Amino acid sequence: MARFPCPYLHGEVELTEEREHHIADHHPDLLPEHRQCIMDTLAEPDQVRRSSRMGNARLFARWFDDVRSGKNVVVVVVSDPGPNERHWVITAYIAKKLAEGEIEWPKR
């Protein structure tokens, strides 16, 4: 399991081997080549949106000029609040446009 710093969530985000395999299988354009982009997106997103599908999930998005001639990397993070607060990546993908969710935080 990998852990990535996420200042927005004031902690770390977990990426389990199972989820990493899921991303590589379903989004081979992202992994393994652009693994660093997942880390960079969590560390310094351009935008954070609330998921319209899952109440406890956020979509972290960041534009990369060098990903497929300019695309967004979107990392979907589920948060489990409580005494043992936990954040983990459920999926990640490359997108031309951002369509889902209410904007929670825009980079200025």
mmCIF file of C-alpha atoms in Angstrom:
data_model
loop_
_atom_site.group_PDB
_atom_site.id
_atom_site.type_symbol
_atom_site.label_atom_id
_atom_site.label_comp_id
_atom_site.label_asym_id
_atom_site.label_seq_id
_atom_site.Cartn_x
_atom_site.Cartn_y
_atom_site.Cartn_z
ATOM 1 C CA MET A 1 0.000 0.000 0.000
ATOM 2 C CA ALA A 2 1.172 3.500 -0.844
ATOM 3 C CA ARG A 3 0.371 6.644 1.139
ATOM 4 C CA PHE A 4 0.375 10.088 -0.438
ATOM 5 C CA PRO A 5 0.338 13.416 1.406
ATOM 6 C CA CYS A 6 -2.806 15.471 0.899
ATOM 7 C CA PRO A 7 -2.667 18.922 2.527
ATOM 8 C CA TYR A 8 -6.313 19.606 1.592
ATOM 9 C CA LEU A 9 -7.432 16.684 3.794
ATOM 10 C CA HIS A 10 -4.774 17.431 6.444
ATOM 11 C CA GLY A 11 -3.393 13.920 6.199
ATOM 12 C CA GLU A 12 -2.484 11.062 3.943
ATOM 13 C CA VAL A 13 -4.455 9.237 1.282
ATOM 14 C CA GLU A 14 -4.013 5.483 0.878
ATOM 15 C CA LEU A 15 -3.699 3.707 -2.453
ATOM 16 C CA THR A 16 -4.083 -0.031 -1.883
ATOM 17 C CA GLU A 17 -2.614 -2.580 -4.258
ATOM 18 C CA GLU A 18 -6.131 -3.716 -5.165
ATOM 19 C CA ARG A 19 -7.191 -0.177 -6.150
ATOM 20 C CA GLU A 20 -3.932 0.383 -8.025
ATOM 21 C CA HIS A 21 -4.590 -2.803 -10.027
ATOM 22 C CA HIS A 22 -8.159 -1.633 -10.673
ATOM 23 C CA ILE A 23 -6.914 1.699 -12.042
ATOM 24 C CA ALA A 24 -4.246 0.023 -14.179
ATOM 25 C CA ASP A 25 -6.823 -2.452 -15.580
ATOM 26 C CA HIS A 26 -9.604 0.077 -16.246
ATOM 27 C CA HIS A 27 -7.502 3.162 -17.029
ATOM 28 C CA PRO A 28 -4.257 1.894 -18.587
ATOM 29 C CA ASP A 29 -3.665 5.354 -20.069
ATOM 30 C CA LEU A 30 -3.019 6.566 -16.489
ATOM 31 C CA LEU A 31 -1.136 3.735 -14.805
ATOM 32 C CA PRO A 32 1.636 2.854 -14.616
ATOM 33 C CA GLU A 33 3.057 5.689 -16.757
ATOM 34 C CA HIS A 34 1.504 8.619 -14.873
ATOM 35 C CA ARG A 35 1.620 7.367 -11.269
ATOM 36 C CA GLN A 36 3.412 10.550 -10.199
ATOM 37 C CA CYS A 37 0.429 12.559 -11.475
ATOM 38 C CA ILE A 38 -1.817 10.876 -8.906
ATOM 39 C CA MET A 39 0.575 11.980 -6.173
ATOM 40 C CA ASP A 40 0.841 15.507 -7.587
ATOM 41 C CA THR A 41 -2.942 15.830 -7.925
ATOM 42 C CA LEU A 42 -3.476 14.943 -4.273
ATOM 43 C CA ALA A 43 -0.662 17.249 -3.149
ATOM 44 C CA GLU A 44 -1.687 20.272 -5.237
ATOM 45 C CA PRO A 45 -5.091 19.965 -6.919
ATOM 46 C CA ASP A 46 -6.485 22.621 -9.237
ATOM 47 C CA GLN A 47 -9.949 21.832 -7.970
ATOM 48 C CA VAL A 48 -11.774 19.640 -5.451
ATOM 49 C CA ARG A 49 -15.385 18.598 -6.090
ATOM 50 C CA ARG A 50 -17.918 16.701 -4.030
ATOM 51 C CA SER A 51 -18.982 13.522 -5.770
ATOM 52 C CA SER A 52 -22.568 13.542 -6.993
ATOM 53 C CA ARG A 53 -22.581 9.729 -6.754
ATOM 54 C CA MET A 54 -21.095 9.161 -3.293
ATOM 55 C CA GLY A 55 -21.632 11.516 -0.373
ATOM 56 C CA ASN A 56 -18.319 10.648 1.272
ATOM 57 C CA ALA A 57 -16.174 11.025 -1.862
ATOM 58 C CA ARG A 58 -14.279 13.924 -3.384
ATOM 59 C CA LEU A 59 -12.823 14.336 -6.843
ATOM 60 C CA PHE A 60 -9.367 15.920 -6.899
ATOM 61 C CA ALA A 61 -8.477 17.273 -10.336
ATOM 62 C CA ARG A 62 -5.336 18.748 -11.816
ATOM 63 C CA TRP A 63 -4.395 19.715 -15.374
ATOM 64 C CA PHE A 64 -1.189 18.292 -16.860
ATOM 65 C CA ASP A 65 0.134 19.621 -20.171
ATOM 66 C CA ASP A 66 2.243 16.481 -20.640
ATOM 67 C CA VAL A 67 -0.551 13.920 -20.133
ATOM 68 C CA ARG A 68 -1.969 12.939 -23.528
ATOM 69 C CA SER A 69 -1.288 16.400 -25.016
ATOM 70 C CA GLY A 70 -3.050 18.149 -22.135
ATOM 71 C CA LYS A 71 -5.636 16.494 -19.888
ATOM 72 C CA ASN A 72 -6.931 16.456 -16.318
ATOM 73 C CA VAL A 73 -5.996 13.723 -13.912
ATOM 74 C CA VAL A 74 -8.916 13.034 -11.571
ATOM 75 C CA VAL A 75 -8.391 11.118 -8.332
ATOM 76 C CA VAL A 76 -11.519 9.992 -6.459
ATOM 77 C CA VAL A 77 -10.946 9.817 -2.700
ATOM 78 C CA VAL A 78 -13.365 8.308 -0.187
ATOM 79 C CA SER A 79 -13.189 9.618 3.371
ATOM 80 C CA ASP A 80 -14.263 7.752 6.473
ATOM 81 C CA PRO A 81 -14.660 10.318 9.255
ATOM 82 C CA GLY A 82 -14.488 9.412 12.887
ATOM 83 C CA PRO A 83 -11.891 8.796 15.535
ATOM 84 C CA ASN A 84 -9.695 6.847 13.091
ATOM 85 C CA GLU A 85 -10.263 9.118 10.099
ATOM 86 C CA ARG A 86 -9.150 7.435 6.872
ATOM 87 C CA HIS A 87 -8.917 8.586 3.245
ATOM 88 C CA TRP A 88 -8.325 6.231 0.323
ATOM 89 C CA VAL A 89 -8.286 6.290 -3.474
ATOM 90 C CA ILE A 90 -11.201 4.428 -4.985
ATOM 91 C CA THR A 91 -10.269 5.209 -8.605
ATOM 92 C CA ALA A 92 -8.396 7.647 -10.812
ATOM 93 C CA TYR A 93 -8.656 8.510 -14.490
ATOM 94 C CA ILE A 94 -7.733 10.958 -17.234
ATOM 95 C CA ALA A 95 -10.438 13.380 -18.409
ATOM 96 C CA LYS A 96 -10.720 16.059 -21.040
ATOM 97 C CA LYS A 97 -13.448 17.935 -19.119
ATOM 98 C CA LEU A 98 -14.651 17.935 -15.524
ATOM 99 C CA ALA A 99 -18.367 17.343 -15.390
ATOM 100 C CA GLU A 100 -19.328 15.703 -12.126
ATOM 101 C CA GLY A 101 -19.907 17.216 -8.697
ATOM 102 C CA GLU A 102 -20.265 20.539 -6.944
ATOM 103 C CA ILE A 103 -17.046 22.535 -6.650
ATOM 104 C CA GLU A 104 -15.910 22.476 -3.018
ATOM 105 C CA TRP A 105 -12.581 24.252 -3.518
ATOM 106 C CA PRO A 106 -11.093 25.981 -6.569
ATOM 107 C CA LYS A 107 -7.415 26.879 -6.820
ATOM 108 C CA ARG A 108 -7.103 30.629 -7.087
#
